[in-house]
Amino acid sequence: MTADVVTMALIGSGHWGQNLARVFSELGSLAAICDVDEVRGQEIADKCSVPFRDIESILDDEKIDAIVIASPAVTHFEIAKCALNAGKHAFVEKPLSLDSNEANELCELAEERALILMVGHLMQYHPAFLKLCEMCESGRLGRIRHVYSNRLNFGRFRTEENILWSFAPHDISMILKIIDDEPISVSAFGHALTSNGIQDMTTTNMEFSNGAFAHVYVSWLHPFKEQRFVVVGENAMAVLDDGQDWPEKLAIYDHNVEWSGSLNSAHRLSPEWVHVDAAEPLKIEAQHFIDSVTHKTEPKTNGWEGLRVLKVLNKAQQSLDAGAVKIK
């Protein structure tokens, strides 16, 4: 690494990998691309004006400081382990691994070798979510009671992973950040309507020791795209709707409930739109990784944060596998 220039190679140039190639190229750090699909990889490499290389030569190259991993989730552990063993910092797209023990091994390996390990939990770098976190931490919403998230779309069906592993990591990461606690129970149910055994829609429920609870509903069989994150506090509610334009991405509602004897009544108020500076979350995330490598500082979504999310995913998958209790 020379001065503040971090050089990195991208492993995997599929749908999301192409976005990572673009932002790291724009930030002046992309040095090479590798992909099992040589035609696609070469095309993206040409577009970014970097060479297309095999993974062995990348890992052996002392001029490459870091590896960005955007390959299929089932390959994340092996590639990340090879990168860390080769002395490279690693940025791993979510999920960090498919197994908690493997993720723990990566975290420990990164610490042993004094290397940066970061997980791509993109929403943690979204300006609207950062503002929402500020409001929660300041007490603007009061004690957090309930958090729920809908991440819905139509299409881009996966065959290597179900919707839980494809969509839910972002929302689970956000929920753990907002509630600032570990869940004491996790349950999930889902349905596989288009592929045998691969759920197209799931709902995951979490309860926390501080009394808060949360749920995440994800689906790729929804008629329209929706990315909505709702926080219900004792004093107010907040909604992050990423489908809206920047002036209306984040709203706060000062609704209240009044009791009269044994009856209650809800008083609705108009939303207060919270100003958020427009910026591309992916570029903020990429710059954060570059800064972490440059200054040897722990990233916000480090390996341990990725492991916390993975533990919830594993518990949710166990619940999905167990199925519902049948009533005779």
Coordinates of C-alpha atoms in Angstrom, one line a residue:
M1 CA 0.0 0.0 0.0
T2 CA 1.5 3.3 -1.1
A3 CA 0.4 6.5 0.8
D4 CA -3.4 6.4 1.0
V5 CA -3.9 4.2 -2.1
V6 CA -5.4 0.8 -1.3
T7 CA -5.3 -1.6 -4.2
M8 CA -7.8 -4.4 -4.3
A9 CA -9.0 -7.2 -6.5
L10 CA -12.7 -8.2 -6.9
I11 CA -13.6 -11.8 -6.9
G12 CA -17.0 -12.2 -8.5
S13 CA -18.5 -9.8 -11.1
G14 CA -22.1 -10.9 -11.2
H15 CA -25.1 -8.6 -10.6
W16 CA -23.8 -7.1 -7.3
G17 CA -20.2 -7.6 -8.1
Q18 CA -20.5 -5.2 -11.0
N19 CA -21.7 -2.5 -8.6
L20 CA -18.8 -3.1 -6.4
A21 CA -16.4 -3.0 -9.4
R22 CA -17.9 0.4 -10.4
V23 CA -17.6 2.1 -7.0
F24 CA -14.1 0.8 -6.1
S25 CA -13.0 1.8 -9.6
E26 CA -14.4 5.3 -9.1
L27 CA -12.5 5.5 -5.8
G28 CA -9.3 4.6 -7.5
S29 CA -8.7 1.3 -5.7
L30 CA -9.7 -1.5 -8.1
A31 CA -6.7 -3.3 -9.5
A32 CA -8.0 -6.6 -10.9
I33 CA -11.1 -8.7 -11.5
C34 CA -11.5 -12.4 -11.2
D35 CA -14.6 -14.5 -12.1
V36 CA -15.3 -18.1 -13.0
D37 CA -17.2 -16.7 -15.9
E38 CA -14.2 -15.5 -17.9
V39 CA -16.3 -13.7 -20.6
R40 CA -18.3 -11.7 -18.1
G41 CA -15.2 -11.0 -15.9
Q42 CA -13.2 -9.8 -18.9
E43 CA -16.1 -7.6 -20.0
I44 CA -16.3 -5.9 -16.6
A45 CA -12.5 -5.7 -16.3
D46 CA -12.3 -3.9 -19.7
K47 CA -15.1 -1.5 -18.6
C48 CA -13.1 -0.6 -15.5
S49 CA -9.8 -0.6 -17.3
V50 CA -8.2 -3.2 -15.1
P51 CA -6.8 -6.7 -15.9
F52 CA -8.7 -9.9 -15.7
R53 CA -6.7 -12.3 -13.6
D54 CA -6.9 -15.8 -11.9
I55 CA -7.3 -16.0 -8.2
E56 CA -3.9 -17.6 -7.6
S57 CA -1.9 -14.8 -9.2
I58 CA -4.0 -12.2 -7.3
L59 CA -3.3 -13.9 -3.9
D60 CA 0.4 -14.1 -4.8
D61 CA 0.6 -10.5 -5.8
E62 CA 2.2 -8.4 -3.0
K63 CA 0.9 -5.2 -4.6
I64 CA -2.7 -6.3 -4.0
D65 CA -3.7 -5.1 -0.5
A66 CA -7.2 -6.4 -0.2
I67 CA -9.7 -8.8 -1.7
V68 CA -13.4 -7.9 -2.3
I69 CA -15.5 -11.1 -2.4
A70 CA -18.8 -11.0 -4.2
S71 CA -19.0 -14.6 -5.3
P72 CA -21.9 -17.0 -4.4
A73 CA -22.4 -17.2 -0.6
V74 CA -21.4 -20.8 -0.5
T75 CA -17.9 -19.8 -1.6
H76 CA -17.4 -16.9 0.8
F77 CA -15.7 -18.8 3.6
E78 CA -13.0 -20.6 1.5
I79 CA -12.1 -17.4 -0.5
A80 CA -12.0 -15.2 2.5
K81 CA -9.8 -17.7 4.4
C82 CA -7.4 -17.9 1.4
A83 CA -7.3 -14.1 1.3
L84 CA -6.5 -13.7 5.0
N85 CA -3.9 -16.5 4.9
A86 CA -2.3 -14.7 2.0
G87 CA -2.1 -11.5 4.1
K88 CA -4.9 -9.7 2.3
H89 CA -7.6 -7.6 4.0
A90 CA -11.0 -8.9 3.1
F91 CA -14.4 -7.3 2.3
V92 CA -17.0 -10.0 2.1
E93 CA -20.5 -9.5 0.7
K94 CA -23.3 -10.7 3.0
P95 CA -23.5 -13.2 4.4
L96 CA -20.0 -13.7 5.8
S97 CA -20.4 -17.4 5.6
L98 CA -23.2 -20.0 5.8
D99 CA -22.0 -21.4 9.0
S100 CA -21.3 -19.7 12.4
N101 CA -18.3 -21.8 13.2
E102 CA -16.7 -20.8 9.8
A103 CA -17.5 -17.2 10.4
N104 CA -15.9 -17.3 13.9
E105 CA -12.8 -18.9 12.3
L106 CA -12.5 -16.0 9.9
C107 CA -12.9 -13.4 12.7
E108 CA -10.2 -15.1 14.8
L109 CA -7.9 -15.4 11.7
A110 CA -8.3 -11.7 10.9
E111 CA -7.4 -10.8 14.4
E112 CA -4.4 -13.1 14.6
R113 CA -3.0 -11.6 11.4
A114 CA -4.0 -8.0 12.2
L115 CA -6.0 -7.8 9.1
I116 CA -9.3 -6.0 8.3
L117 CA -12.3 -8.2 7.8
M118 CA -15.5 -6.3 6.8
V119 CA -19.0 -7.6 5.8
G120 CA -21.1 -5.8 3.2
H121 CA -24.1 -4.9 5.3
L122 CA -24.9 -2.0 3.0
M123 CA -27.8 -0.4 4.9
Q124 CA -25.5 0.3 7.9
Y125 CA -24.0 3.0 5.6
H126 CA -27.2 4.4 4.3
P127 CA -27.5 8.1 5.3
A128 CA -31.2 7.7 6.2
F129 CA -30.4 4.8 8.5
L130 CA -27.5 6.7 10.1
K131 CA -29.9 9.5 10.8
L132 CA -32.4 7.0 12.2
C133 CA -29.8 5.6 14.5
E134 CA -29.0 9.1 15.7
M135 CA -32.6 9.7 16.6
C136 CA -32.9 6.4 18.5
E137 CA -29.7 7.0 20.4
S138 CA -30.8 10.6 21.4
G139 CA -34.1 9.2 22.8
R140 CA -36.3 11.0 20.3
L141 CA -38.5 7.9 19.9
G142 CA -38.3 6.9 23.5
R143 CA -37.7 3.3 24.5
I144 CA -37.8 1.1 21.4
R145 CA -40.6 -1.5 21.6
H146 CA -41.0 -2.9 18.1
V147 CA -39.0 -2.9 14.9
Y148 CA -40.1 -4.5 11.6
S149 CA -39.0 -4.6 8.1
N150 CA -40.4 -5.5 4.7
R151 CA -37.9 -6.2 1.9
L152 CA -40.0 -7.3 -1.1
N153 CA -39.7 -7.5 -4.8
F154 CA -40.7 -9.6 -7.8
G155 CA -38.1 -11.9 -9.5
R156 CA -34.4 -12.5 -9.5
F157 CA -35.1 -15.9 -8.1
R158 CA -32.1 -17.8 -6.6
T159 CA -31.3 -21.5 -6.8
E160 CA -28.3 -21.5 -4.5
E161 CA -29.9 -19.8 -1.5
N162 CA -33.4 -19.0 -0.2
I163 CA -35.0 -15.6 0.3
L164 CA -34.0 -15.6 4.0
W165 CA -30.3 -15.7 3.1
S166 CA -30.6 -13.4 0.1
F167 CA -32.7 -10.5 1.5
A168 CA -32.9 -10.7 5.3
P169 CA -29.2 -10.2 6.4
H170 CA -29.5 -6.4 5.8
D171 CA -32.6 -6.1 7.9
I172 CA -31.3 -8.3 10.7
S173 CA -28.1 -6.2 10.8
M174 CA -30.2 -3.0 11.1
I175 CA -32.5 -4.4 13.8
L176 CA -29.5 -5.6 15.9
K177 CA -28.0 -2.1 15.6
I178 CA -31.2 -0.3 16.5
I179 CA -32.2 -2.5 19.5
D180 CA -28.6 -2.9 20.6
D181 CA -29.3 -6.3 22.1
E182 CA -29.0 -10.0 21.2
P183 CA -32.3 -11.9 20.6
I184 CA -33.3 -14.4 23.2
S185 CA -35.6 -16.2 20.8
V186 CA -35.8 -16.5 17.0
S187 CA -38.5 -18.2 15.0
A188 CA -39.3 -18.3 11.3
F189 CA -41.7 -19.7 8.8
G190 CA -41.8 -19.6 5.0
H191 CA -43.0 -21.1 1.8
A192 CA -41.4 -22.5 -1.4
L193 CA -43.8 -21.8 -4.2
T194 CA -41.6 -21.6 -7.3
S195 CA -38.7 -23.9 -6.3
N196 CA -38.8 -27.1 -4.4
G197 CA -37.3 -26.6 -1.0
I198 CA -36.1 -23.0 -1.6
Q199 CA -38.3 -20.6 0.2
D200 CA -39.6 -17.6 -1.8
M201 CA -41.0 -15.8 1.2
T202 CA -40.1 -15.9 4.9
T203 CA -41.1 -14.1 8.1
T204 CA -38.6 -14.1 10.9
N205 CA -39.5 -13.1 14.5
M206 CA -37.1 -12.0 17.2
E207 CA -37.6 -11.3 20.9
F208 CA -35.1 -9.4 23.0
S209 CA -34.2 -9.4 26.7
N210 CA -35.0 -5.7 27.0
G211 CA -38.6 -6.4 26.0
A212 CA -38.4 -5.3 22.4
F213 CA -39.4 -7.6 19.6
A214 CA -38.9 -7.5 15.8
H215 CA -39.9 -9.2 12.6
V216 CA -38.6 -9.3 9.0
Y217 CA -40.8 -10.2 6.1
V218 CA -38.9 -10.9 2.8
S219 CA -40.2 -12.1 -0.5
W220 CA -39.3 -12.2 -4.2
L221 CA -42.9 -13.0 -5.1
H222 CA -44.3 -9.6 -4.4
P223 CA -46.1 -7.5 -7.1
F224 CA -44.0 -4.4 -6.4
K225 CA -40.7 -3.4 -4.8
E226 CA -40.9 -2.4 -1.2
Q227 CA -38.0 -1.6 1.2
R228 CA -39.6 -0.2 4.4
F229 CA -38.1 -0.2 7.9
V230 CA -40.3 0.8 10.8
V231 CA -39.3 1.6 14.4
V232 CA -42.0 1.9 17.1
G233 CA -40.9 3.7 20.2
E234 CA -42.8 4.7 23.3
N235 CA -42.8 8.4 22.3
A236 CA -42.8 8.3 18.5
M237 CA -42.5 6.1 15.4
A238 CA -40.1 6.4 12.5
V239 CA -40.3 5.0 9.0
L240 CA -37.3 4.6 6.6
D241 CA -38.8 4.0 3.1
D242 CA -36.0 3.5 0.7
G243 CA -38.4 3.4 -2.2
Q244 CA -39.1 7.2 -1.8
D245 CA -37.0 10.1 -3.1
W246 CA -34.5 11.6 -0.7
P247 CA -36.8 14.3 0.8
E248 CA -39.3 11.6 1.9
K249 CA -37.0 8.7 2.8
L250 CA -37.2 9.2 6.5
A251 CA -40.3 10.3 8.5
I252 CA -41.1 10.5 12.1
Y253 CA -44.7 10.2 13.5
D254 CA -45.6 11.6 16.9
H255 CA -48.8 9.5 17.1
N256 CA -50.0 8.9 20.7
V257 CA -52.5 6.7 22.5
E258 CA -54.7 8.1 25.3
W259 CA -56.5 6.0 27.8
S260 CA -59.9 6.7 29.3
G261 CA -60.8 4.2 31.8
S262 CA -60.5 0.8 30.1
L263 CA -60.7 2.3 26.6
N264 CA -58.0 3.8 24.5
S265 CA -58.0 6.1 21.5
A266 CA -55.3 6.7 18.9
H267 CA -54.4 10.3 17.9
R268 CA -52.8 10.4 14.4
L269 CA -50.5 13.2 13.4
S270 CA -48.9 14.1 10.1
P271 CA -45.4 12.9 9.4
E272 CA -42.4 15.1 10.0
W273 CA -39.9 14.6 7.2
V274 CA -36.4 14.3 8.5
H275 CA -33.7 16.0 6.3
V276 CA -31.1 13.5 5.0
D277 CA -28.1 14.4 2.8
A278 CA -28.3 12.4 -0.4
A279 CA -25.4 10.1 -1.0
E280 CA -24.8 6.7 -2.5
P281 CA -24.7 4.1 0.4
L282 CA -22.5 1.7 -1.6
K283 CA -19.8 4.4 -2.2
I284 CA -19.9 5.3 1.5
E285 CA -19.5 1.6 2.4
A286 CA -16.6 1.2 -0.1
Q287 CA -14.8 4.3 1.2
H288 CA -15.3 3.0 4.8
F289 CA -13.5 -0.2 3.9
I290 CA -10.6 1.8 2.2
D291 CA -10.3 4.0 5.3
S292 CA -10.3 1.0 7.6
V293 CA -7.5 -0.6 5.7
T294 CA -5.6 2.7 5.4
H295 CA -5.8 3.5 9.1
K296 CA -6.0 0.0 10.5
T297 CA -9.3 0.8 12.2
E298 CA -12.1 -1.7 12.9
P299 CA -14.9 -1.2 10.4
K300 CA -18.5 -0.7 11.6
T301 CA -19.6 -4.0 10.1
N302 CA -16.6 -6.0 11.0
G303 CA -16.4 -9.8 11.1
W304 CA -17.9 -10.0 14.6
E305 CA -20.9 -8.0 13.5
G306 CA -21.3 -10.3 10.6
L307 CA -21.1 -13.3 13.0
R308 CA -23.9 -11.8 15.1
V309 CA -26.2 -11.6 12.1
L310 CA -25.2 -15.0 10.9
K311 CA -26.2 -16.6 14.3
V312 CA -29.7 -15.1 13.9
L313 CA -29.8 -16.4 10.3
N314 CA -28.8 -19.9 11.4
K315 CA -31.4 -20.0 14.1
A316 CA -34.1 -18.7 11.7
Q317 CA -33.1 -21.5 9.2
Q318 CA -33.3 -24.1 11.9
S319 CA -36.8 -22.9 12.6
L320 CA -37.7 -23.0 8.9
D321 CA -36.4 -26.6 8.7
A322 CA -38.3 -27.7 11.8
G323 CA -41.6 -26.4 10.3
A324 CA -44.8 -25.4 12.1
V325 CA -46.5 -27.5 14.8
K326 CA -49.3 -29.5 13.1
I327 CA -52.7 -29.3 14.7
K328 CA -54.7 -32.5 14.3

